[in-house]
Amino acid sequence: MILLSGGTGTPKLIQGIRRAIPDEEITVIVNTAEDIMVSGNVVSPDLDTVLYLFSGALDVEKYWGIKNDTFHTHQALKKIGVSEILMIGDADRATHVFRSELMQKGASLTEATKQLSSRMGIKARVLPMCDEKVDTMIKTPEGLMHFQEFWIGRRGEPPVLDVRLTGVERAKPTREVIEALNSEDNVIIGPSNPITSIGPILALKGMRKILSKKKVIAVSPIIGNSPVSGPAGKLMAARGFSISSPGVAECYGDILDMLVIDDRDTVNEKEFDIQIARFDTIMDSVEKSEAFASFVIRLFRDVG
Ligand code: GDP
Ligand code: FO1
């Protein structure tokens, strides 16, 4: 099974998928367009969340960072006047230091991730979407700012005029991503932000064409007219999509075979031109993630 993932909604689904499918049979293609340098190190929030989920280290209260981490280095930096845009935990920083050291010596992000996975004892394949640098930039009335500056630095408050992916025109799915997709028919687009998490993966050269030949089931991160969490609504509106499950279907376009929407969502199925399935998609416990994951896996039998 292949999943396309950001750093919150899809990892919750992966938690359930792991109960139904062995880790060895799971591949996750992860967004890297929110990556940012912090204090000289490459921080890859979505990749790290997925790695920590598989290694068992993830702080599942926040869905980022390592559980019970300390912040001594972050505080020490603050004391000497260095204000980091992200609060980096000490153990989390070890991951970034290791990654950055390898990359400075010439390793690609894919190679560095493979090494991290192996050292963390991870059996699933965790693949960055690409090795080129792509940055999600938010256009606001104050100018263009990095996604993390908008979301963490400015608490998502500035009006959003547009969302741009700088560097994407040079970016392509890695050989590992293409090989994984060549060897598997079923792809789940988890309930992730369609603009900032899945959008960058779909924007890679040739990606939509590859996916159009697969059975693709997506889960909507929107219920009614609101995202379950995070800035998806504001960003979808800025890109001209309605903040709704039909808006999510429109974002993904013709690569989709089926969209799973929440059974609380009162939207009429006539508003979609693809197959719709309904379930309780709120994964606020491991049991609910497991029940939902089993449902999604079974849906592949119904995809023509
Ligand atoms: P990010 O990288 O932290 O933005 O994480 P993702 O893009 O992977 O996930 C964020 C999206 O997940 C948001 O748009 C939420 O609406 C959605 N989300 C989070 N938890 C759930 C859930 O339990 N169910 C559903 N359906 N969506 C969720
Ligand atoms: N999110 C926050 O809201 N505040 C933080 O201080 C913060 C630090 C952080 C450190 C490492 C990491 O991997 C993620 C971190 N996040 C933090 C989450 C992250 O900024 C966003 O949730 C994602 O990039 C959105 O996908």
Tab-separated table of C-alpha atoms and ligand atoms in Angstrom:
chain	number	residue	atom	x	y	z
A	1	MET	CA	0.000	0.000	0.000
A	2	ILE	CA	1.234	3.480	-0.877
A	3	LEU	CA	0.150	6.624	0.936
A	4	LEU	CA	0.789	10.260	0.037
A	5	SER	CA	1.261	12.166	3.272
A	6	GLY	CA	1.665	15.434	5.076
A	7	GLY	CA	2.394	15.612	8.775
A	8	THR	CA	-0.877	15.253	10.698
A	9	GLY	CA	-4.025	13.796	9.098
A	10	THR	CA	-2.406	11.055	7.011
A	11	PRO	CA	-0.047	9.945	9.808
A	12	LYS	CA	-3.191	9.405	11.948
A	13	LEU	CA	-4.511	7.120	9.207
A	14	ILE	CA	-1.123	5.359	8.918
A	15	GLN	CA	-1.416	4.530	12.607
A	16	GLY	CA	-4.490	2.462	11.705
A	17	ILE	CA	-3.074	1.078	8.448
A	18	ARG	CA	-0.167	-0.398	10.452
A	19	ARG	CA	-2.634	-2.505	12.400
A	20	ALA	CA	-3.959	-4.064	9.175
A	21	ILE	CA	-0.848	-4.286	6.983
A	22	PRO	CA	2.740	-5.134	8.037
A	23	ASP	CA	5.117	-2.152	7.993
A	24	GLU	CA	7.238	-3.910	5.334
A	25	GLU	CA	4.296	-3.536	2.920
A	26	ILE	CA	3.698	0.171	3.555
A	27	THR	CA	5.331	2.950	1.510
A	28	VAL	CA	4.765	6.581	2.410
A	29	ILE	CA	5.578	9.346	-0.065
A	30	VAL	CA	5.999	12.451	2.040
A	31	ASN	CA	5.695	16.169	1.341
A	32	THR	CA	8.949	18.088	1.775
A	33	ALA	CA	7.825	21.547	0.666
A	34	GLU	CA	7.490	22.720	4.296
A	35	ASP	CA	11.148	21.904	5.027
A	36	ILE	CA	13.184	24.731	6.497
A	37	MET	CA	16.710	25.403	7.782
A	38	VAL	CA	16.726	26.090	11.524
A	39	SER	CA	20.010	26.981	13.256
A	40	GLY	CA	21.995	25.456	10.417
A	41	ASN	CA	20.085	22.175	10.186
A	42	VAL	CA	17.569	20.797	7.690
A	43	VAL	CA	14.211	20.356	9.438
A	44	SER	CA	11.728	18.242	7.501
A	45	PRO	CA	8.579	18.355	9.651
A	46	ASP	CA	6.373	15.963	7.661
A	47	LEU	CA	9.150	13.409	7.052
A	48	ASP	CA	10.119	13.488	10.719
A	49	THR	CA	6.544	13.007	11.883
A	50	VAL	CA	6.207	9.940	9.653
A	51	LEU	CA	9.603	8.569	10.758
A	52	TYR	CA	8.774	9.068	14.443
A	53	LEU	CA	5.347	7.502	13.951
A	54	PHE	CA	6.952	4.306	12.633
A	55	SER	CA	9.757	4.317	15.220
A	56	GLY	CA	7.271	4.839	18.066
A	57	ALA	CA	8.915	8.108	19.184
A	58	LEU	CA	6.233	10.532	17.926
A	59	ASP	CA	4.568	12.934	20.320
A	60	VAL	CA	0.998	11.994	19.400
A	61	GLU	CA	-0.437	14.881	21.429
A	62	LYS	CA	1.013	17.439	19.003
A	63	TYR	CA	1.722	15.218	15.974
A	64	TRP	CA	5.186	16.753	15.651
A	65	GLY	CA	8.419	16.191	17.527
A	66	ILE	CA	9.438	13.442	19.942
A	67	LYS	CA	7.447	12.520	23.046
A	68	ASN	CA	8.935	13.715	26.353
A	69	ASP	CA	11.582	15.710	24.486
A	70	THR	CA	13.425	18.536	26.267
A	71	PHE	CA	14.185	21.981	24.811
A	72	HIS	CA	17.514	22.865	26.507
A	73	THR	CA	19.323	23.834	23.284
A	74	HIS	CA	16.351	25.881	22.052
A	75	GLN	CA	16.309	27.757	25.409
A	76	ALA	CA	20.105	28.177	25.440
A	77	LEU	CA	19.967	29.674	21.942
A	78	LYS	CA	17.186	32.030	23.084
A	79	LYS	CA	19.396	33.194	25.970
A	80	ILE	CA	22.068	34.343	23.530
A	81	GLY	CA	19.502	36.094	21.362
A	82	VAL	CA	18.779	33.424	18.765
A	83	SER	CA	15.049	33.034	18.311
A	84	GLU	CA	14.293	29.867	16.339
A	85	ILE	CA	11.135	29.959	14.232
A	86	LEU	CA	10.269	26.389	15.319
A	87	MET	CA	10.711	25.110	18.869
A	88	ILE	CA	13.184	22.330	18.206
A	89	GLY	CA	13.391	19.587	20.843
A	90	ASP	CA	16.813	18.233	21.811
A	91	ALA	CA	16.227	14.671	20.598
A	92	ASP	CA	14.441	15.957	17.481
A	93	ARG	CA	17.477	18.147	16.790
A	94	ALA	CA	19.671	15.028	16.768
A	95	THR	CA	17.706	13.841	13.721
A	96	HIS	CA	18.258	17.193	11.998
A	97	VAL	CA	21.986	17.239	12.840
A	98	PHE	CA	22.436	13.712	11.477
A	99	ARG	CA	20.485	14.506	8.300
A	100	SER	CA	22.315	17.783	7.689
A	101	GLU	CA	25.752	16.232	8.242
A	102	LEU	CA	24.993	13.536	5.648
A	103	MET	CA	23.613	16.074	3.187
A	104	GLN	CA	26.637	18.359	3.630
A	105	LYS	CA	28.773	15.373	2.639
A	106	GLY	CA	26.714	15.022	-0.541
A	107	ALA	CA	23.918	12.602	0.394
A	108	SER	CA	20.485	13.291	-1.055
A	109	LEU	CA	17.479	13.777	1.226
A	110	THR	CA	16.337	10.302	0.114
A	111	GLU	CA	19.658	8.731	1.156
A	112	ALA	CA	19.668	10.589	4.473
A	113	THR	CA	16.088	9.447	5.139
A	114	LYS	CA	17.002	5.844	4.313
A	115	GLN	CA	19.842	5.977	6.842
A	116	LEU	CA	17.621	7.541	9.485
A	117	SER	CA	14.914	4.918	8.848
A	118	SER	CA	17.358	2.082	9.184
A	119	ARG	CA	18.925	3.477	12.367
A	120	MET	CA	15.449	3.966	13.857
A	121	GLY	CA	14.567	0.342	13.058
A	122	ILE	CA	11.799	1.313	10.633
A	123	LYS	CA	10.570	-1.417	8.300
A	124	ALA	CA	8.221	0.730	6.191
A	125	ARG	CA	9.573	2.679	3.223
A	126	VAL	CA	9.496	6.385	4.036
A	127	LEU	CA	10.297	8.370	0.903
A	128	PRO	CA	10.674	12.122	0.515
A	129	MET	CA	8.659	13.198	-2.541
A	130	CYS	CA	11.752	14.631	-4.266
A	131	ASP	CA	15.389	15.517	-3.640
A	132	GLU	CA	15.210	19.036	-5.051
A	133	LYS	CA	14.381	21.963	-2.763
A	134	VAL	CA	10.765	23.069	-3.085
A	135	ASP	CA	9.373	25.785	-0.818
A	136	THR	CA	5.742	26.519	-0.130
A	137	MET	CA	5.520	30.301	-0.064
A	138	ILE	CA	2.441	32.195	1.090
A	139	LYS	CA	1.619	35.440	-0.664
A	140	THR	CA	0.169	37.948	1.804
A	141	PRO	CA	-0.437	41.722	1.600
A	142	GLU	CA	2.923	42.043	3.458
A	143	GLY	CA	4.723	40.059	0.764
A	144	LEU	CA	5.780	36.465	0.172
A	145	MET	CA	6.657	34.406	3.277
A	146	HIS	CA	7.720	30.788	3.865
A	147	PHE	CA	4.874	28.522	5.018
A	148	GLN	CA	6.480	28.114	8.488
A	149	GLU	CA	6.829	31.906	8.816
A	150	PHE	CA	3.118	32.240	7.973
A	151	TRP	CA	1.845	29.325	10.094
A	152	ILE	CA	4.149	29.401	13.127
A	153	GLY	CA	5.785	32.838	12.985
A	154	ARG	CA	2.540	34.691	12.230
A	155	ARG	CA	0.052	32.104	13.642
A	156	GLY	CA	-1.641	31.801	10.246
A	157	GLU	CA	-3.158	35.265	10.717
A	158	PRO	CA	-2.189	37.271	7.580
A	159	PRO	CA	-4.741	37.235	4.736
A	160	VAL	CA	-3.631	34.793	2.046
A	161	LEU	CA	-3.591	36.078	-1.536
A	162	ASP	CA	-1.937	33.055	-3.134
A	163	VAL	CA	0.204	29.978	-2.493
A	164	ARG	CA	3.330	29.383	-4.596
A	165	LEU	CA	5.719	26.473	-4.831
A	166	THR	CA	9.162	27.854	-5.571
A	167	GLY	CA	11.574	25.398	-7.168
A	168	VAL	CA	8.834	22.972	-8.201
A	169	GLU	CA	9.472	23.454	-11.912
A	170	ARG	CA	12.879	21.742	-11.446
A	171	ALA	CA	11.588	19.020	-9.086
A	172	LYS	CA	10.729	15.461	-10.040
A	173	PRO	CA	9.680	12.376	-8.104
A	174	THR	CA	12.759	10.406	-7.037
A	175	ARG	CA	13.721	7.075	-8.625
A	176	GLU	CA	12.610	5.398	-5.362
A	177	VAL	CA	9.185	7.072	-5.554
A	178	ILE	CA	8.731	6.033	-9.189
A	179	GLU	CA	9.849	2.450	-8.475
A	180	ALA	CA	7.457	2.205	-5.539
A	181	LEU	CA	4.580	3.461	-7.692
A	182	ASN	CA	5.523	1.055	-10.508
A	183	SER	CA	5.241	-1.895	-8.158
A	184	GLU	CA	1.914	-1.084	-6.497
A	185	ASP	CA	-1.598	-0.395	-7.787
A	186	ASN	CA	-3.304	1.041	-4.724
A	187	VAL	CA	-2.637	4.572	-3.519
A	188	ILE	CA	-4.263	6.375	-0.612
A	189	ILE	CA	-4.178	10.143	-0.410
A	190	GLY	CA	-4.722	10.569	3.302
A	191	PRO	CA	-6.673	13.383	4.930
A	192	SER	CA	-3.897	15.932	4.472
A	193	ASN	CA	-3.886	19.550	3.455
A	194	PRO	CA	-4.694	19.459	-0.305
A	195	ILE	CA	-2.747	22.668	-0.990
A	196	THR	CA	0.379	22.511	1.175
A	197	SER	CA	0.836	18.758	1.795
A	198	ILE	CA	-0.575	16.890	-1.224
A	199	GLY	CA	-0.397	19.794	-3.722
A	200	PRO	CA	3.439	19.787	-3.816
A	201	ILE	CA	3.556	15.998	-4.383
A	202	LEU	CA	1.048	16.229	-7.252
A	203	ALA	CA	2.924	19.186	-8.741
A	204	LEU	CA	6.083	17.126	-9.356
A	205	LYS	CA	6.881	16.491	-12.989
A	206	GLY	CA	4.988	13.446	-14.288
A	207	MET	CA	3.359	12.614	-10.957
A	208	ARG	CA	-0.257	13.144	-12.024
A	209	LYS	CA	0.313	11.003	-15.113
A	210	ILE	CA	1.666	8.103	-13.014
A	211	LEU	CA	-1.177	8.394	-10.501
A	212	SER	CA	-3.848	8.519	-13.208
A	213	LYS	CA	-2.984	4.866	-13.958
A	214	LYS	CA	-3.384	3.786	-10.309
A	215	LYS	CA	-6.379	3.119	-8.105
A	216	VAL	CA	-6.412	6.288	-6.021
A	217	ILE	CA	-8.659	6.769	-3.000
A	218	ALA	CA	-8.464	10.066	-1.115
A	219	VAL	CA	-9.841	11.005	2.276
A	220	SER	CA	-11.275	14.475	2.697
A	221	PRO	CA	-9.699	16.616	5.431
A	222	ILE	CA	-12.776	18.876	5.280
A	223	ILE	CA	-16.122	18.247	6.971
A	224	GLY	CA	-18.921	20.512	5.721
A	225	ASN	CA	-17.161	23.823	5.180
A	226	SER	CA	-14.315	23.520	7.688
A	227	PRO	CA	-11.062	21.591	7.907
A	228	VAL	CA	-10.746	19.267	10.903
A	229	SER	CA	-7.682	21.362	11.873
A	230	GLY	CA	-5.092	23.716	10.417
A	231	PRO	CA	-5.061	26.262	7.598
A	232	ALA	CA	-6.418	24.116	4.720
A	233	GLY	CA	-9.604	26.216	4.380
A	234	LYS	CA	-7.848	29.576	4.095
A	235	LEU	CA	-5.319	28.165	1.611
A	236	MET	CA	-7.937	26.374	-0.528
A	237	ALA	CA	-9.956	29.588	-0.762
A	238	ALA	CA	-6.840	31.520	-1.801
A	239	ARG	CA	-6.303	29.016	-4.632
A	240	GLY	CA	-9.914	29.410	-5.805
A	241	PHE	CA	-11.356	26.143	-4.422
A	242	SER	CA	-14.480	25.927	-2.326
A	243	ILE	CA	-13.781	24.908	1.282
A	244	SER	CA	-15.674	21.640	1.056
A	245	SER	CA	-15.225	18.005	0.053
A	246	PRO	CA	-16.236	18.826	-3.563
A	247	GLY	CA	-13.469	21.463	-3.399
A	248	VAL	CA	-11.022	18.740	-2.299
A	249	ALA	CA	-12.150	16.515	-5.193
A	250	GLU	CA	-11.617	19.434	-7.559
A	251	CYS	CA	-8.075	20.006	-6.191
A	252	TYR	CA	-7.141	16.396	-6.958
A	253	GLY	CA	-8.948	16.278	-10.289
A	254	ASP	CA	-8.960	13.272	-12.572
A	255	ILE	CA	-6.355	11.191	-10.698
A	256	LEU	CA	-9.034	10.343	-8.120
A	257	ASP	CA	-11.148	7.186	-8.291
A	258	MET	CA	-12.963	7.665	-5.008
A	259	LEU	CA	-13.235	10.230	-2.215
A	260	VAL	CA	-14.077	9.268	1.348
A	261	ILE	CA	-16.017	11.947	3.175
A	262	ASP	CA	-17.151	12.116	6.768
A	263	ASP	CA	-20.580	10.738	7.539
A	264	ARG	CA	-21.423	14.016	9.341
A	265	ASP	CA	-20.910	15.885	6.049
A	266	THR	CA	-24.340	16.737	4.613
A	267	VAL	CA	-23.025	17.493	1.116
A	268	ASN	CA	-25.052	15.898	-1.666
A	269	GLU	CA	-23.290	13.138	-3.598
A	270	LYS	CA	-24.596	14.700	-6.829
A	271	GLU	CA	-22.009	17.453	-6.308
A	272	PHE	CA	-19.227	14.986	-7.160
A	273	ASP	CA	-18.412	13.306	-10.439
A	274	ILE	CA	-16.487	10.473	-8.749
A	275	GLN	CA	-17.472	7.637	-6.407
A	276	ILE	CA	-18.067	8.718	-2.807
A	277	ALA	CA	-17.833	6.643	0.348
A	278	ARG	CA	-18.839	7.782	3.823
A	279	PHE	CA	-17.429	6.877	7.234
A	280	ASP	CA	-16.587	8.464	10.582
A	281	THR	CA	-13.231	9.949	9.509
A	282	ILE	CA	-12.298	11.582	12.831
A	283	MET	CA	-9.306	9.636	14.123
A	284	ASP	CA	-9.091	10.789	17.732
A	285	SER	CA	-8.050	7.369	19.032
A	286	VAL	CA	-5.944	4.486	17.734
A	287	GLU	CA	-9.089	2.331	17.674
A	288	LYS	CA	-10.870	4.820	15.423
A	289	SER	CA	-7.817	5.051	13.145
A	290	GLU	CA	-7.780	1.261	12.907
A	291	ALA	CA	-11.498	0.987	12.106
A	292	PHE	CA	-11.229	3.725	9.503
A	293	ALA	CA	-8.056	2.289	7.945
A	294	SER	CA	-9.709	-1.154	7.544
A	295	PHE	CA	-12.672	0.545	5.869
A	296	VAL	CA	-10.413	2.416	3.413
A	297	ILE	CA	-8.402	-0.723	2.570
A	298	ARG	CA	-11.631	-2.643	1.835
A	299	LEU	CA	-12.772	0.142	-0.510
A	300	PHE	CA	-10.101	-0.804	-3.074
A	301	ARG	CA	-12.253	-3.848	-3.939
A	302	ASP	CA	-14.977	-1.424	-5.098
A	303	VAL	CA	-12.710	0.717	-7.287
A	304	GLY	CA	-13.149	-0.254	-10.910
B	1	GDP	P1	0.277	19.066	8.158
B	1	GDP	O1	1.462	18.678	7.329
B	1	GDP	O2	0.569	19.166	9.637
B	1	GDP	O3	-0.501	20.203	7.593
B	1	GDP	O4	-0.631	17.784	8.132
B	1	GDP	P2	-1.509	17.110	6.990
B	1	GDP	O5	-1.524	17.928	5.774
B	1	GDP	O6	-1.090	15.679	6.904
B	1	GDP	O7	-2.896	17.115	7.692
B	1	GDP	C1	-3.603	18.309	7.928
B	1	GDP	C2	-5.045	18.104	7.529
B	1	GDP	O8	-5.515	16.933	8.187
B	1	GDP	C3	-5.937	19.221	7.961
B	1	GDP	O9	-6.473	19.828	6.800
B	1	GDP	C4	-7.042	18.562	8.797
B	1	GDP	O10	-8.315	19.040	8.430
B	1	GDP	C5	-6.891	17.091	8.488
B	1	GDP	N1	-7.144	16.193	9.627
B	1	GDP	C6	-6.478	16.134	10.788
B	1	GDP	N2	-6.987	15.141	11.565
B	1	GDP	C7	-8.008	14.571	10.859
B	1	GDP	C8	-8.920	13.508	11.116
B	1	GDP	O11	-8.887	12.867	12.167
B	1	GDP	N3	-9.833	13.234	10.135
B	1	GDP	C9	-9.886	13.941	8.963
B	1	GDP	N4	-10.814	13.613	8.061
B	1	GDP	N5	-9.040	14.945	8.693
B	1	GDP	C10	-8.100	15.243	9.621
B	2	FO1	N1	4.478	23.589	15.199
B	2	FO1	C1	4.129	24.568	16.041
B	2	FO1	O1	2.961	24.954	16.072
B	2	FO1	N2	5.060	25.165	16.851
B	2	FO1	C2	6.359	24.773	16.878
B	2	FO1	O2	7.163	25.332	17.617
B	2	FO1	C3	6.724	23.678	16.013
B	2	FO1	C4	8.009	23.173	16.016
B	2	FO1	C5	8.331	22.067	15.196
B	2	FO1	C6	9.584	21.498	15.257
B	2	FO1	C7	9.891	20.414	14.461
B	2	FO1	C8	8.917	19.884	13.615
B	2	FO1	O3	9.220	18.834	12.837
B	2	FO1	C9	7.648	20.438	13.550
B	2	FO1	C10	7.335	21.523	14.348
B	2	FO1	N3	6.059	22.089	14.331
B	2	FO1	C11	5.731	23.110	15.177
B	2	FO1	C12	5.055	21.599	13.404
B	2	FO1	C13	5.185	22.160	11.992
B	2	FO1	O4	5.618	23.455	11.897
B	2	FO1	C14	3.857	22.190	11.234
B	2	FO1	O5	2.821	21.606	11.916
B	2	FO1	C15	3.961	21.490	9.967
B	2	FO1	O6	5.023	21.910	9.162
B	2	FO1	C16	2.668	21.628	9.208
B	2	FO1	O7	2.712	20.580	8.372
